[in-house]
Amino acid sequence: MDDIEVEVLADPELTEPVFIEGLPGVGHVGKLAVEHLLEEFESRVVRRVYATEFPPQVTIEDGVAELASAEIHAVSVPATATDGEGEDGDGVDLLVLTGDHQAQTNAGHYRLTEAFLDLAEEFGVRQVFALGGVPTGELVEEPSVLGAVSAAEHVEPLEEAGIEFREDEPAGGVVGVSGLMLGLGGRRGFDVACLMGETSGYLVDPKSAQAVLVALEEILGFEVSFESLEERAEEMEEVVGKIQEMQNQQGSVPTDDDLRYIG
Amino acid sequence: MDDIEVEVLADPELTEPVFIEGLPGVGHVGKLAVEHLLEEFESRVVRRVYATEFPPQVTIEDGVAELASAEIHAVSVPATATDGEGEDGDGVDLLVLTGDHQAQTNAGHYRLTEAFLDLAEEFGVRQVFALGGVPTGELVEEPSVLGAVSAAEHVEPLEEAGIEFREDEPAGGVVGVSGLMLGLGGRRGFDVACLMGETSGYLVDPKSAQAVLVALEEILGFEVSFESLEERAEEMEEVVGKIQEMQNQQGSVPTDDDLRYIG
Amino acid sequence: MDDIEVEVLADPELTEPVFIEGLPGVGHVGKLAVEHLLEEFESRVVRRVYATEFPPQVTIEDGVAELASAEIHAVSVPATATDGEGEDGDGVDLLVLTGDHQAQTNAGHYRLTEAFLDLAEEFGVRQVFALGGVPTGELVEEPSVLGAVSAAEHVEPLEEAGIEFREDEPAGGVVGVSGLMLGLGGRRGFDVACLMGETSGYLVDPKSAQAVLVALEEILGFEVSFESLEERAEEMEEVVGKIQEMQNQQGSVPTDDDLRYIG
Amino acid sequence: MDDIEVEVLADPELTEPVFIEGLPGVGHVGKLAVEHLLEEFESRVVRRVYATEFPPQVTIEDGVAELASAEIHAVSVPATATDGEGEDGDGVDLLVLTGDHQAQTNAGHYRLTEAFLDLAEEFGVRQVFALGGVPTGELVEEPSVLGAVSAAEHVEPLEEAGIEFREDEPAGGVVGVSGLMLGLGGRRGFDVACLMGETSGYLVDPKSAQAVLVALEEILGFEVSFESLEERAEEMEEVVGKIQEMQNQQGSVPTDDDLRYIG
């Protein structure tokens, strides 16, 4: 196997596809968001990316092993009735990148991101959205969506869609594949935006994922049902409620151990 | 030395050899199992694999140094009297991979596994078994053997041989060379099965190794004496008994430090 | 992207430019010093160095992402009225290297330093100054500036400029890009000096940065206003004062946690 | 700079030189031993080996930086009056490898050792001695010297010189450059022996270094004065005495922190 190996599974004709990245990260916001898109719309895997940068690991489903990989799905999103911003009113084509792993080394993040951008280029992608979460350190009732872009000209249209741009936020910048999508993608001429839902950073956060998808709906002009995501959000709220109850009884604030990535 | 270097020690004629991997891992189950095969049957080393991915280390025996390596042994296993599933009733030829080390980096696991699969290919191997343990977190009286396979068609014949397939188990997938044997081997067209004996995860576990070998006997149609392995299992049970006695006196549960890899 | 990629932004004519390195390090002394030069004098970025050795990260300013990089700025420093040591009384041209990151691996430090020296060579640099701090473990009222050089002949002129050379100091040698500027730069024929301001090692230290710049003024014959740096130093002294007050109340010495990199 | 770079400083004619490795390790036994040889006999540096595998560091002596490196010294050891085992009674030529660093990665140890063996080959070396310490965990009054060799035929002549060979010792094998000198050197056809002085593992141990040199004297037929090494050993014994006194007063056993690498 080469350090990075791309398996071709399908080569559908796509119309100006928009690339959406949702690898694991803070609050699993990006991953939850893209998985919701894959559940709600018709899709198929078009590329699978294997890499020696992923953990040396297989997942097992029904006894059958699958090698650690990232997958790119082609998704056909129908246009909304009232809003025809998608190409020729036929909806919008997405290329959705997801997977269970980030790279395991610094240089690996760079190489994987370049591989993903190569594939985006191959499909004629111009516009890239990296979805993720931005940690606030506390539970957020109404998560805002923060933006970061590859070039200043993209700020205004996103602000119109409700994305917030705050001075020097996120303070630590953006790391991992999402960060490099902005950094490397921008240098290669893609129009890249990172949409980050506010999230505590302690919990898998379907509500924040929904906020990110609502923003994406607004930008790309489509509509998706949030029923299943709202159910998961309610489940999480019950979990949070129980934790808060326990804390009230103990008279103590939650520790990182109580809250870290329950989901 | 190249990053991976293969020393050729013998090139015997083998009939449809079956590749058995037993490198160190959870409970040393895989390594114990293949070492038992090498003790009980006639064998010789056919390949030695050196790698800069192994620790920079020599082992010393009778004052003479041997460089860290993995070894592939050719083993001729006679057919059982009552069961002639091996090729033309002459028993079965095995290629048994063992050694003292796993790779030290992620990418190293990928590269070493590819090297092992290259050697398997060279010998005309079609069927690969990766032997190992699956941690249960508690002492197991009657260890089951869990399976994971490279393709769904291999599930049924293994179930008939008593291997269990459980939904979404092992939960964390399979890691290291065993995992990649499944993942990379499957992609290269080998028929790969991973046989994992249940084991506490705290102790070197000869009983679990025996369970794995009993499953392998059933699948490949051979018989091996378990006397020496049963002796080691009894020794381990004495150790466990003493630990439990100590705990009862202390009224406490065993800590990881008490139990970790006693053997 | 290659492992190291250099973006050319400008190619000004420079007269025997002097290369000044000020990447992050002990007390941020080197970085504070070069940032002060960039604030006080006219400058422009001439090269930007991207590297897979930097963290996979973008910084966000006004919503726009910038990929982790090191930057080389061309700076024109006017000659002082009374002191014309700069080339033909026209002042001195500097190439100032700064950035937010050091390399993340050992080998990466070597490769990045070679890349920086390649750029220095390209601009016809002969003289290199690496600016940094040397940790003393305690607060320093009047920081001295220690020197280390690539060849013995450079000691005397620096001593005349007030740089101190002490036997076997710094005890642990010099590490990172500053150390390799000396080690690799010297081997390639550059005249390299490392100027290290004494600093506690616990705090961002503008006063130490000023001491280093005063030494550099003396060596290169220029004058810079220290007003803004002195303001920052006063702010830091207030912080230190408060910490010392807190300690006096608690009757305890400051722990590393109290003091580490407040700034 | 290449990953490994060899600087040629001299190319003296040497008669069947013996290669002696003494890089830092347990109790600094090997390093102390070879440094003693370099102090007592005429020598000059013939090769300097730079490597990106060494720390990114320079040492500073009298203000002048020297890049991290390993050095090979040619040493002419006169034959003893009473013992003429050296070539034609003229003494013995040594190539002594020393330095301040080991490689920083696994693969680096392999690559550096190969580079050292390349240089040994270039000088026509046949016999290699790797000097080091073997940790006993307690203070040793009369350190024995343990041996490990690249081939069984070398055991007997070393046993005659007083080197001890114990079954399965050292238990953990030999690691680092010394281990790979045995492992890689043996595979390349060198006659390699590792001589390991017993040492507590807690202290820099000149007495153990002397024991190793006494063994080497016996094997190669030379004589060296041990005065300065004995002085250092006495100094260390005073340190040890003070520590033991302190412990007696405290009624406690020494912790690792008390004893680790005082020297």
Coordinates of C-alpha atoms in Angstrom, one line a residue, chain A:
Chain A
M1 CA 0.0 0.0 0.0
D2 CA 1.2 3.5 -0.7
D3 CA 1.2 6.0 2.1
I4 CA -2.1 7.3 0.8
E5 CA -4.2 5.1 -1.5
V6 CA -7.5 6.1 -3.1
E7 CA -10.0 3.5 -4.1
V8 CA -12.4 4.5 -6.9
L9 CA -15.9 3.2 -6.3
A10 CA -18.0 5.3 -8.6
D11 CA -17.6 8.2 -11.0
P12 CA -21.0 9.9 -11.2
E13 CA -21.6 13.1 -13.2
L14 CA -21.9 15.9 -10.8
T15 CA -22.9 19.5 -11.4
E16 CA -20.5 22.0 -9.7
P17 CA -20.3 19.9 -6.6
V18 CA -19.8 21.5 -3.2
F19 CA -17.3 19.7 -1.0
I20 CA -18.3 19.2 2.7
E21 CA -15.8 18.0 5.2
G22 CA -17.0 16.5 8.5
L23 CA -14.2 14.4 10.2
P24 CA -14.2 13.8 13.9
G25 CA -13.4 16.8 16.1
V26 CA -14.7 19.0 19.0
G27 CA -18.2 17.8 20.1
H28 CA -18.2 15.6 16.9
V29 CA -20.2 18.5 15.5
G30 CA -18.8 18.2 11.9
K31 CA -19.2 14.4 11.8
L32 CA -22.7 14.5 13.2
A33 CA -23.7 17.1 10.6
V34 CA -22.4 15.3 7.6
E35 CA -23.7 11.9 8.9
H36 CA -27.1 13.6 9.1
L37 CA -26.9 14.7 5.5
L38 CA -26.0 11.1 4.5
E39 CA -28.9 9.7 6.3
E40 CA -31.5 12.2 5.0
F41 CA -30.4 12.3 1.3
E42 CA -29.6 9.7 -1.3
S43 CA -25.9 9.1 -1.5
R44 CA -23.2 6.7 -2.6
V45 CA -19.6 6.3 -1.8
V46 CA -17.4 7.5 -4.7
R47 CA -13.9 7.4 -3.2
R48 CA -12.3 5.6 -0.2
V49 CA -9.0 7.0 1.1
Y50 CA -6.7 4.6 3.0
A51 CA -3.6 6.0 4.6
T52 CA -0.7 4.8 6.7
E53 CA -1.4 7.9 8.7
F54 CA -4.6 6.4 10.0
P55 CA -4.3 4.1 13.0
P56 CA -3.4 0.5 12.1
Q57 CA -6.9 -0.6 12.8
V58 CA -10.0 -2.3 11.3
T59 CA -13.5 -1.8 12.5
I60 CA -15.7 -4.9 12.7
E61 CA -19.3 -4.9 11.6
D62 CA -21.2 -8.2 11.6
G63 CA -17.9 -9.9 11.9
V64 CA -16.5 -8.4 8.7
A65 CA -13.4 -6.1 8.9
E66 CA -13.1 -2.8 7.3
L67 CA -9.8 -1.0 7.1
A68 CA -9.5 2.5 8.6
S69 CA -10.4 4.9 5.9
A70 CA -12.0 8.2 5.0
E71 CA -14.9 8.1 2.6
I72 CA -16.2 10.6 0.0
H73 CA -19.9 10.3 -0.7
A74 CA -21.8 11.9 -3.6
V75 CA -25.0 13.4 -2.3
S76 CA -27.9 14.8 -4.4
V77 CA -29.7 17.4 -2.5
P78 CA -33.1 18.4 -4.0
A79 CA -33.8 22.2 -4.3
T80 CA -36.3 23.6 -1.9
A81 CA -39.6 24.6 -3.4
T82 CA -39.3 28.3 -2.4
D83 CA -35.6 28.8 -2.9
G84 CA -33.7 27.9 -6.1
E85 CA -30.2 29.0 -5.4
G86 CA -28.9 25.6 -6.5
E87 CA -27.7 25.3 -10.1
D88 CA -30.6 25.4 -12.6
G89 CA -33.2 24.8 -9.9
D90 CA -32.2 21.1 -9.7
G91 CA -30.9 21.2 -6.2
V92 CA -27.2 20.9 -5.3
D93 CA -24.6 18.2 -5.7
L94 CA -22.5 17.6 -2.6
L95 CA -19.2 15.6 -2.1
V96 CA -19.3 14.7 1.6
L97 CA -16.1 13.6 3.3
T98 CA -16.4 11.7 6.5
G99 CA -14.5 9.0 8.4
D100 CA -13.6 7.8 11.9
H101 CA -10.0 9.2 12.1
Q102 CA -7.8 12.2 11.8
A103 CA -4.2 11.7 10.8
Q104 CA -1.8 10.6 13.6
T105 CA 1.1 13.0 12.9
N106 CA 1.5 16.7 12.0
A107 CA 2.9 16.0 8.5
G108 CA 0.1 13.4 8.0
H109 CA -2.6 16.1 8.4
Y110 CA -0.9 18.1 5.6
R111 CA -0.6 15.1 3.3
L112 CA -4.1 13.8 3.9
T113 CA -5.6 17.3 3.3
E114 CA -3.7 17.6 0.1
A115 CA -5.1 14.2 -1.0
F116 CA -8.7 15.3 -0.2
L117 CA -8.1 18.5 -2.1
D118 CA -6.7 16.5 -5.1
L119 CA -10.0 14.6 -5.1
A120 CA -12.1 17.8 -4.8
E121 CA -10.2 19.2 -7.8
E122 CA -10.7 16.0 -9.8
F123 CA -14.5 16.4 -9.4
G124 CA -14.3 20.1 -10.4
V125 CA -15.1 21.4 -6.9
R126 CA -14.8 25.2 -6.4
Q127 CA -16.5 25.6 -3.0
V128 CA -15.4 23.8 0.2
F129 CA -17.1 23.8 3.6
A130 CA -15.3 22.4 6.6
L131 CA -17.8 21.7 9.4
G132 CA -16.9 21.5 13.0
G133 CA -17.3 22.7 16.6
V134 CA -15.8 25.5 18.5
P135 CA -15.4 24.8 22.3
T136 CA -16.9 27.3 24.7
G137 CA -16.2 25.5 27.9
E138 CA -19.8 25.7 29.1
L139 CA -23.2 24.4 28.0
V140 CA -24.7 26.5 25.2
E141 CA -28.5 26.8 24.9
E142 CA -28.6 28.5 21.5
P143 CA -25.4 27.7 19.7
S144 CA -24.2 30.4 17.2
V145 CA -22.2 29.3 14.2
L146 CA -18.8 31.0 13.8
G147 CA -17.1 31.3 10.5
A148 CA -13.6 31.4 9.1
V149 CA -12.8 31.7 5.5
S150 CA -9.9 31.4 3.0
A151 CA -10.3 34.9 1.6
A152 CA -11.9 38.2 3.0
E153 CA -14.5 38.3 0.1
H154 CA -16.3 35.3 1.5
V155 CA -17.1 37.0 4.8
E156 CA -20.0 39.1 3.7
P157 CA -22.2 36.5 2.0
L158 CA -21.8 34.2 5.0
E159 CA -22.6 37.0 7.5
E160 CA -25.8 37.4 5.5
A161 CA -26.6 33.8 6.1
G162 CA -26.3 34.3 9.8
I163 CA -22.7 33.1 10.3
E164 CA -20.8 35.1 12.9
F165 CA -17.3 36.5 12.5
R166 CA -15.7 37.6 15.7
E167 CA -12.4 39.3 16.0
D168 CA -9.6 36.9 16.8
E169 CA -11.9 33.9 17.3
P170 CA -11.4 31.1 17.6
A171 CA -8.5 32.2 19.7
G172 CA -6.4 29.1 19.0
G173 CA -7.1 29.2 15.3
V174 CA -8.4 26.1 13.6
V175 CA -6.4 22.8 13.7
G176 CA -6.5 19.5 11.9
V177 CA -8.0 18.8 8.5
S178 CA -10.6 21.6 8.9
G179 CA -7.8 24.1 9.5
L180 CA -5.7 22.9 6.6
M181 CA -8.8 22.9 4.3
L182 CA -8.8 26.6 4.9
G183 CA -5.0 27.0 4.8
L184 CA -4.0 24.7 2.0
G185 CA -7.3 24.9 0.1
G186 CA -7.2 28.6 0.0
R187 CA -3.7 28.6 -1.3
R188 CA -4.8 26.2 -4.1
G189 CA -7.6 28.6 -5.2
F190 CA -10.6 26.9 -3.6
D191 CA -13.3 29.1 -1.9
V192 CA -13.2 27.6 1.6
A193 CA -15.3 28.3 4.6
C194 CA -15.2 26.7 8.0
L195 CA -18.5 26.7 9.8
M196 CA -18.1 26.0 13.5
G197 CA -21.0 25.4 15.8
E198 CA -20.6 26.6 19.4
T199 CA -20.4 23.6 21.7
S200 CA -19.3 22.9 25.3
G201 CA -16.5 20.7 24.2
Y202 CA -17.5 18.1 26.7
L203 CA -20.4 16.3 24.9
V204 CA -21.3 15.0 21.6
D205 CA -23.5 17.8 20.4
P206 CA -26.3 17.2 17.9
K207 CA -27.8 20.6 18.6
S208 CA -24.7 22.3 17.5
A209 CA -24.6 20.1 14.5
Q210 CA -28.1 21.2 13.6
A211 CA -27.1 24.9 13.9
V212 CA -24.3 24.3 11.5
L213 CA -26.7 22.5 9.0
V214 CA -29.2 25.3 9.3
A215 CA -26.5 27.7 8.3
L216 CA -25.5 25.4 5.4
E217 CA -29.1 25.2 4.3
E218 CA -29.3 28.9 4.1
I219 CA -26.1 29.2 2.2
L220 CA -26.7 26.4 -0.3
G221 CA -30.4 26.7 -0.6
F222 CA -31.8 23.3 0.5
E223 CA -34.0 21.9 3.2
V224 CA -33.4 18.9 5.4
S225 CA -35.6 17.3 8.1
F226 CA -34.0 17.6 11.5
E227 CA -36.3 15.1 13.3
S228 CA -33.7 12.5 14.0
L229 CA -31.0 15.0 15.0
E230 CA -33.5 16.7 17.4
E231 CA -34.3 13.3 18.9
R232 CA -30.6 12.8 19.6
A233 CA -30.3 16.3 21.0
E234 CA -33.2 15.6 23.4
E235 CA -31.4 12.4 24.5
M236 CA -28.3 14.4 25.1
E237 CA -30.3 17.0 27.1
E238 CA -31.6 14.2 29.3
V239 CA -28.1 13.1 29.9
V240 CA -27.0 16.6 30.7
G241 CA -30.0 17.1 33.0
K242 CA -29.1 14.0 35.0
I243 CA -25.5 15.1 35.3
Q244 CA -26.6 18.6 36.5
E245 CA -29.0 16.9 39.0
M246 CA -26.1 14.8 40.3
Q247 CA -24.0 17.9 40.6
N248 CA -26.7 19.9 42.5
Q249 CA -26.9 17.0 45.0
Q250 CA -23.1 17.0 45.4
G251 CA -23.0 20.8 45.4
S252 CA -20.1 20.7 43.0
V253 CA -19.3 21.8 39.5
P254 CA -18.9 19.2 36.8
T255 CA -15.3 18.0 36.3
D256 CA -13.9 17.3 32.9
D257 CA -14.2 13.6 33.8
D258 CA -18.0 13.9 34.3
L259 CA -18.6 15.5 31.0
R260 CA -16.0 14.5 28.6
Y261 CA -17.5 13.2 25.4
I262 CA -20.6 11.5 26.7
G263 CA -22.6 10.6 23.6

